[in-house]
Coordinates of C-alpha atoms in Angstrom, one line a residue:
C1 CA -26.5 -68.6 25.8
S2 CA -23.8 -66.3 26.7
M3 CA -25.2 -62.7 26.1
G4 CA -22.0 -60.5 26.7
N5 CA -22.3 -57.1 28.6
S6 CA -23.8 -55.1 25.7
T7 CA -27.3 -53.7 26.6
S8 CA -28.7 -54.8 23.3
R9 CA -27.9 -58.5 24.5
L10 CA -29.0 -57.8 27.8
Y11 CA -32.4 -56.6 26.5
S12 CA -33.0 -59.6 24.3
A13 CA -32.4 -61.6 27.5
L14 CA -34.9 -59.2 29.3
A15 CA -37.5 -59.6 26.6
K16 CA -37.3 -63.4 26.1
T17 CA -40.0 -65.5 27.7
L18 CA -40.3 -69.4 27.4
S19 CA -42.8 -70.6 24.9
S20 CA -45.9 -72.5 25.9
S21 CA -44.5 -75.8 24.4
A22 CA -41.2 -75.5 26.5
V23 CA -43.1 -74.5 29.6
S24 CA -45.3 -77.7 29.2
Q25 CA -42.1 -79.8 30.1
H26 CA -42.0 -78.0 33.4
Q27 CA -41.9 -81.0 35.6
G28 CA -38.7 -81.9 34.1
C29 CA -37.2 -78.4 34.8
L30 CA -37.2 -78.3 38.5
E31 CA -33.3 -78.7 38.8
Q32 CA -31.6 -75.5 39.0
P33 CA -30.2 -74.3 35.5
D34 CA -26.5 -73.7 35.3
S35 CA -26.2 -69.8 35.1
A36 CA -22.6 -69.8 36.2
R37 CA -21.2 -69.6 32.9
L38 CA -23.1 -66.5 32.0
D39 CA -21.4 -63.2 32.1
P40 CA -22.1 -60.8 35.2
I41 CA -24.6 -58.1 34.7
D42 CA -24.3 -54.4 35.8
P43 CA -27.4 -53.7 37.7
K44 CA -27.2 -50.1 36.3
D45 CA -27.5 -51.5 32.6
L46 CA -30.5 -53.8 33.7
L47 CA -32.2 -51.0 35.4
E48 CA -31.8 -48.8 32.3
E49 CA -33.2 -51.6 30.1
C50 CA -36.2 -51.9 32.6
Q51 CA -36.9 -48.4 32.2
I52 CA -36.9 -48.2 28.3
V53 CA -39.5 -51.0 28.5
L54 CA -41.4 -49.0 30.9
Q55 CA -41.0 -45.5 29.2
K56 CA -44.9 -45.4 28.4
R57 CA -45.7 -46.2 32.1
P58 CA -45.9 -43.7 34.8
P59 CA -42.8 -43.5 37.0
R60 CA -42.2 -45.6 40.1
F61 CA -43.7 -44.5 43.2
Q62 CA -41.3 -42.8 45.8
R63 CA -41.0 -44.5 49.1
D64 CA -38.7 -43.8 51.7
F65 CA -36.9 -45.6 54.6
V66 CA -37.8 -44.8 58.3
D67 CA -34.8 -44.9 60.5
L68 CA -35.5 -47.1 63.5
K69 CA -32.1 -47.1 65.3
K70 CA -32.2 -46.4 68.9
N71 CA -28.5 -45.0 69.4
A72 CA -27.1 -48.5 68.5
A73 CA -24.1 -48.2 66.1
A74 CA -23.5 -51.3 64.2
N75 CA -20.1 -52.7 63.8
H76 CA -21.1 -53.9 60.4
R77 CA -22.7 -53.0 57.3
P78 CA -26.7 -53.9 57.5
I79 CA -28.3 -56.7 56.0
R80 CA -31.0 -55.4 53.7
V81 CA -34.0 -58.1 53.6
M82 CA -36.6 -57.8 51.1
Q83 CA -40.2 -59.7 51.2
W84 CA -42.6 -59.5 48.4
N85 CA -45.4 -61.5 47.0
I86 CA -44.8 -60.5 43.3
L87 CA -48.3 -61.9 42.0
A88 CA -47.9 -65.1 39.7
Q89 CA -48.4 -64.0 36.0
A90 CA -50.8 -67.0 35.4
L91 CA -53.1 -66.0 38.6
G92 CA -53.0 -62.2 37.6
E93 CA -54.0 -63.0 34.2
G94 CA -56.3 -66.0 34.6
K95 CA -57.7 -66.3 38.0
D96 CA -57.4 -63.3 40.3
N97 CA -60.0 -61.1 38.8
F98 CA -58.8 -57.6 39.4
V99 CA -61.7 -55.9 37.9
Q100 CA -60.5 -52.4 38.2
C101 CA -57.0 -53.4 36.7
P102 CA -56.8 -53.3 32.8
M103 CA -55.4 -56.5 31.2
E104 CA -53.1 -54.4 29.4
A105 CA -51.4 -53.4 32.9
L106 CA -50.5 -57.3 33.5
K107 CA -48.7 -57.9 30.4
W108 CA -45.8 -59.8 31.5
E109 CA -43.1 -58.3 29.1
E110 CA -43.7 -55.1 31.1
R111 CA -44.9 -56.1 34.4
K112 CA -41.5 -58.2 34.9
C113 CA -39.7 -55.0 34.2
L114 CA -41.8 -53.3 37.0
I115 CA -40.8 -56.1 39.4
L116 CA -37.2 -55.8 38.4
E117 CA -37.2 -52.0 38.8
E118 CA -38.4 -52.4 42.4
I119 CA -35.8 -54.9 43.2
L120 CA -32.9 -53.1 41.6
A121 CA -34.0 -49.8 43.4
Y122 CA -33.8 -51.2 46.8
K123 CA -30.8 -53.6 46.2
P124 CA -31.5 -56.1 48.8
D125 CA -28.7 -58.4 50.2
I126 CA -31.3 -61.0 50.7
L127 CA -34.7 -61.3 48.5
C128 CA -37.7 -63.4 49.4
L129 CA -40.4 -63.9 47.0
Q130 CA -43.9 -65.5 46.8
E131 CA -46.2 -66.5 43.9
V132 CA -43.0 -66.8 41.6
D133 CA -43.8 -68.6 38.3
H134 CA -41.3 -67.4 35.9
Y135 CA -38.3 -68.5 38.0
F136 CA -36.2 -70.3 35.1
D137 CA -37.0 -67.8 32.2
T138 CA -36.6 -64.5 34.3
F139 CA -35.4 -64.5 38.0
E140 CA -32.9 -67.0 38.2
P141 CA -31.0 -66.2 35.0
L142 CA -31.0 -62.6 35.6
L143 CA -30.6 -62.5 39.4
S144 CA -27.9 -65.1 39.2
R145 CA -25.9 -62.8 36.9
L146 CA -26.3 -60.0 39.6
G147 CA -24.4 -61.9 42.2
Y148 CA -27.4 -63.9 43.9
Q149 CA -27.4 -67.5 44.7
C150 CA -31.0 -68.7 43.9
T151 CA -33.3 -71.3 45.4
F152 CA -36.8 -72.2 44.3
F153 CA -39.5 -74.6 45.9
P154 CA -42.6 -74.8 43.8
K155 CA -46.1 -75.9 45.2
P156 CA -47.1 -79.4 44.6
W157 CA -50.5 -78.4 43.1
S158 CA -50.0 -75.2 42.1
P159 CA -53.2 -73.0 41.0
C160 CA -51.1 -71.8 38.0
L161 CA -51.2 -75.0 36.3
D162 CA -55.1 -74.7 36.1
V163 CA -54.6 -71.7 33.8
E164 CA -54.3 -72.3 29.9
Q165 CA -50.8 -71.4 28.6
N166 CA -49.2 -71.1 32.2
N167 CA -45.6 -70.8 32.9
G168 CA -45.5 -73.9 35.1
P169 CA -46.0 -74.0 39.0
D170 CA -45.6 -71.0 41.1
G171 CA -43.7 -70.9 44.6
C172 CA -41.5 -69.6 46.8
A173 CA -38.0 -68.4 45.9
L174 CA -35.0 -67.0 48.0
F175 CA -31.9 -65.1 46.8
F176 CA -28.9 -64.0 48.5
L177 CA -25.7 -62.2 47.4
K178 CA -22.8 -64.6 47.2
D179 CA -20.2 -62.0 48.1
R180 CA -21.9 -61.3 51.5
F181 CA -23.1 -64.7 52.7
E182 CA -21.9 -68.4 52.6
L183 CA -24.7 -71.2 52.6
I184 CA -24.4 -73.5 55.2
N185 CA -27.5 -75.5 55.1
S186 CA -30.5 -75.3 53.1
A187 CA -33.8 -77.0 53.5
N188 CA -37.1 -77.0 51.5
I189 CA -40.1 -77.7 53.5
R190 CA -43.4 -78.9 52.6
L191 CA -45.7 -77.7 55.3
T192 CA -48.0 -80.0 57.2
A193 CA -51.5 -79.5 58.8
M194 CA -53.6 -82.0 61.0
K195 CA -50.6 -84.6 60.0
L196 CA -51.3 -84.2 56.2
K197 CA -49.0 -82.8 53.6
T198 CA -50.1 -79.4 52.3
N199 CA -49.9 -77.3 48.8
Q200 CA -47.9 -74.7 50.8
V201 CA -44.0 -74.7 51.1
A202 CA -41.2 -72.9 52.8
I203 CA -37.4 -72.4 52.2
A204 CA -35.0 -72.1 55.1
Q205 CA -31.4 -71.3 54.7
T206 CA -28.7 -71.2 57.4
L207 CA -26.0 -68.3 56.2
K208 CA -22.9 -67.2 57.5
C209 CA -22.2 -63.5 57.2
N210 CA -18.7 -63.1 55.7
E211 CA -18.2 -59.8 57.1
T212 CA -19.0 -60.9 61.0
G213 CA -18.6 -64.4 60.6
R214 CA -22.0 -64.9 62.5
L215 CA -24.6 -67.4 61.6
F216 CA -28.2 -66.6 60.9
C217 CA -31.4 -68.4 59.2
I218 CA -33.7 -66.8 56.7
A219 CA -36.7 -68.3 55.9
V220 CA -39.5 -67.7 53.3
T221 CA -43.0 -68.9 53.3
H222 CA -46.5 -68.5 52.0
L223 CA -49.5 -69.8 53.9
K224 CA -52.9 -71.0 52.8
A225 CA -55.3 -68.4 51.5
R226 CA -58.9 -67.3 51.9
T227 CA -61.3 -66.8 54.7
G228 CA -62.2 -70.2 56.5
W229 CA -59.0 -71.6 56.7
E230 CA -57.7 -70.0 59.7
R231 CA -57.1 -73.3 61.7
F232 CA -55.3 -74.7 58.7
R233 CA -53.0 -71.6 58.5
S234 CA -52.5 -72.0 62.3
A235 CA -51.4 -75.7 61.9
Q236 CA -49.1 -74.8 58.9
G237 CA -47.5 -71.9 61.2
C238 CA -46.9 -74.4 64.1
D239 CA -45.3 -76.9 61.7
L240 CA -43.1 -74.2 60.3
L241 CA -42.3 -73.1 63.8
Q242 CA -41.2 -76.8 64.8
N243 CA -39.0 -76.9 61.9
L244 CA -37.3 -73.6 62.6
K245 CA -36.7 -74.5 66.0
S246 CA -34.8 -77.8 65.0
I247 CA -32.9 -75.7 62.2
T248 CA -31.8 -72.9 64.8
Q249 CA -31.1 -75.1 67.4
G250 CA -33.8 -73.6 69.6
A251 CA -33.0 -70.1 68.6
K252 CA -29.2 -70.2 69.1
I253 CA -29.0 -69.2 65.6
P254 CA -30.7 -65.7 64.8
L255 CA -33.9 -66.1 62.7
I256 CA -35.4 -63.9 59.9
I257 CA -39.0 -65.1 58.4
C258 CA -40.4 -63.5 55.5
G259 CA -44.0 -64.3 54.2
D260 CA -47.4 -63.8 52.9
F261 CA -49.2 -65.3 55.6
N262 CA -52.6 -64.7 54.3
A263 CA -53.5 -63.7 58.0
E264 CA -54.3 -60.5 59.7
P265 CA -52.8 -59.8 63.0
T266 CA -55.9 -61.0 64.9
E267 CA -55.7 -64.5 63.7
E268 CA -54.1 -67.3 65.7
V269 CA -51.2 -68.1 63.4
Y270 CA -50.1 -64.6 64.0
R271 CA -50.2 -65.0 67.8
E272 CA -48.1 -68.5 67.4
F273 CA -45.3 -66.5 66.0
S274 CA -45.6 -63.6 68.5
N275 CA -45.6 -65.9 71.4
S276 CA -43.2 -68.5 70.0
S277 CA -40.0 -69.6 72.3
L278 CA -38.1 -68.3 69.1
N279 CA -38.6 -64.7 70.7
L280 CA -40.0 -63.3 67.5
N281 CA -41.0 -59.8 66.8
S282 CA -42.6 -58.4 63.6
A283 CA -40.3 -55.8 62.2
Y284 CA -43.1 -53.5 60.5
K285 CA -44.9 -53.0 64.1
L286 CA -41.7 -50.8 64.8
L287 CA -43.2 -48.3 62.3
S288 CA -46.1 -47.5 64.3
P289 CA -46.1 -45.0 67.1
D290 CA -46.1 -47.2 70.0
G291 CA -44.2 -50.1 68.3
Q292 CA -47.1 -52.4 68.9
S293 CA -49.4 -52.2 65.8
E294 CA -49.2 -53.7 62.4
P295 CA -49.6 -51.3 59.2
P296 CA -53.2 -51.0 58.1
Y297 CA -52.5 -52.8 54.9
T298 CA -49.8 -54.7 52.9
T299 CA -52.3 -55.7 50.2
W300 CA -55.2 -53.8 48.7
K301 CA -57.3 -54.7 45.6
I302 CA -60.6 -54.7 44.2
R303 CA -62.3 -58.1 43.0
P304 CA -65.9 -58.9 41.9
S305 CA -66.8 -59.6 45.6
G306 CA -65.6 -56.0 46.5
E307 CA -62.7 -54.1 48.0
C308 CA -60.0 -56.2 49.9
R309 CA -57.5 -54.1 52.2
H310 CA -55.6 -56.5 54.4
T311 CA -52.3 -56.8 56.4
L312 CA -51.2 -60.4 55.5
D313 CA -47.4 -59.9 54.9
Y314 CA -44.8 -59.8 57.5
I315 CA -41.0 -59.8 58.3
W316 CA -40.3 -61.4 61.4
Y317 CA -36.9 -61.5 63.3
S318 CA -35.1 -62.7 66.5
Q319 CA -35.5 -59.6 68.5
H320 CA -32.8 -61.0 71.2
A321 CA -30.2 -61.2 68.5
L322 CA -30.8 -58.7 65.7
N323 CA -31.8 -55.2 65.6
V324 CA -34.3 -53.5 62.7
N325 CA -32.2 -50.4 61.7
S326 CA -34.7 -48.9 59.1
A327 CA -38.0 -50.1 57.2
L328 CA -39.5 -49.1 54.0
G329 CA -42.4 -46.9 54.3
L330 CA -45.5 -48.1 52.7
L331 CA -47.5 -46.6 49.8
T332 CA -49.9 -44.2 50.9
E333 CA -53.6 -44.2 49.7
E334 CA -53.3 -41.4 47.4
Q335 CA -50.2 -43.2 45.8
I336 CA -52.2 -46.5 45.3
G337 CA -55.0 -44.6 43.6
P338 CA -58.8 -45.5 43.6
N339 CA -58.5 -48.6 41.5
R340 CA -56.0 -50.0 43.9
L341 CA -53.5 -52.7 43.0
P342 CA -52.1 -54.1 40.5
S343 CA -52.0 -51.0 38.2
F344 CA -49.9 -49.5 35.5
N345 CA -47.8 -48.1 38.5
Y346 CA -47.2 -51.2 40.8
P347 CA -46.9 -54.8 39.5
S348 CA -48.3 -56.8 42.3
D349 CA -51.5 -56.7 44.6
H350 CA -49.1 -57.1 47.5
L351 CA -46.4 -54.3 48.7
S352 CA -42.8 -54.9 49.1
L353 CA -41.5 -55.0 52.4
V354 CA -37.9 -54.0 53.0
C355 CA -35.9 -53.9 56.3
D356 CA -32.1 -53.2 57.4
F357 CA -30.9 -55.6 59.9
S358 CA -27.8 -55.5 62.2
F359 CA -26.6 -58.1 64.7
N360 CA -26.7 -57.3 68.4
Q361 CA -23.6 -56.4 70.3
D362 CA -25.0 -58.8 73.0
P363 CA -26.4 -61.8 71.3
D364 CA -26.9 -63.5 74.8
R365 CA -29.5 -60.6 75.7
L366 CA -33.1 -62.1 75.7
L367 CA -34.9 -58.7 75.8

């Protein structure tokens, strides 16, 4: 339905969610809905509507960008990339058992506004999300009207489907601003391990930057979770790298990979990406004093088994072709609080990662 530009109509769009009877037909809904006919949304209006819904909640945490430029002046506007596992609604309410998080904090009507508020605050040019199970009723309708081109690839056997009154399968989603980039090629990749197709997926898209005319590839993925699956993740990582080598013509096209790898830096899959012939580096290492260490955590939660603090989320990039101009600092332990994540303050158990990239002036440079 066309909702015009009034905030009252916008609020009705924001508040509306699919009924359980509608989402039971999710298997027939995996085609992209046509949102092109809907009126554009002013992001300020959407942000105001989110803040109205959230007025009884604590304000957003303050996070600052860290300038990482090394006296290198870019000749184009930076490309802002946001990576975030937003926590599937069905898993948050039905499976993940965040024992210190009140169920009231997980209500979708408010939690989705916290997610949208975070996205609107950082204004990414490219947005990479995992655990998206409200794509068709929330993210695609709203973000397409904010000027994003939207792509969703669900897991074949999403654990969300085991939860009563679920909203369909979760998966990876990729969004880019159509006024900044042109889509050249898109690939949905179902990852394999030991020659078997797995439940984990990736999206890889080759884009052309309208300002510079340069091509680059952006990919989003979410690898297998839980301890004991290290070799499985390693195999999935190898498969993804092989696919990306083909798509980027052996790194001739610069590459950015966003994902929840479910792997600490000590795991084999991390070393595979670090040592790949694609010449990748992890952007958030640059926040450390020596530029060699990952952040101490990107997820922090409390489950019945105990407290879990891990570094699992990464933004990898082609270090020969791209520069990291800045990166968004992480939440401090004091901001996160003793009950950890998610909470009334923050909608996910994973922190969002945001980086500003620019093209290297000498793209043939290898180091």
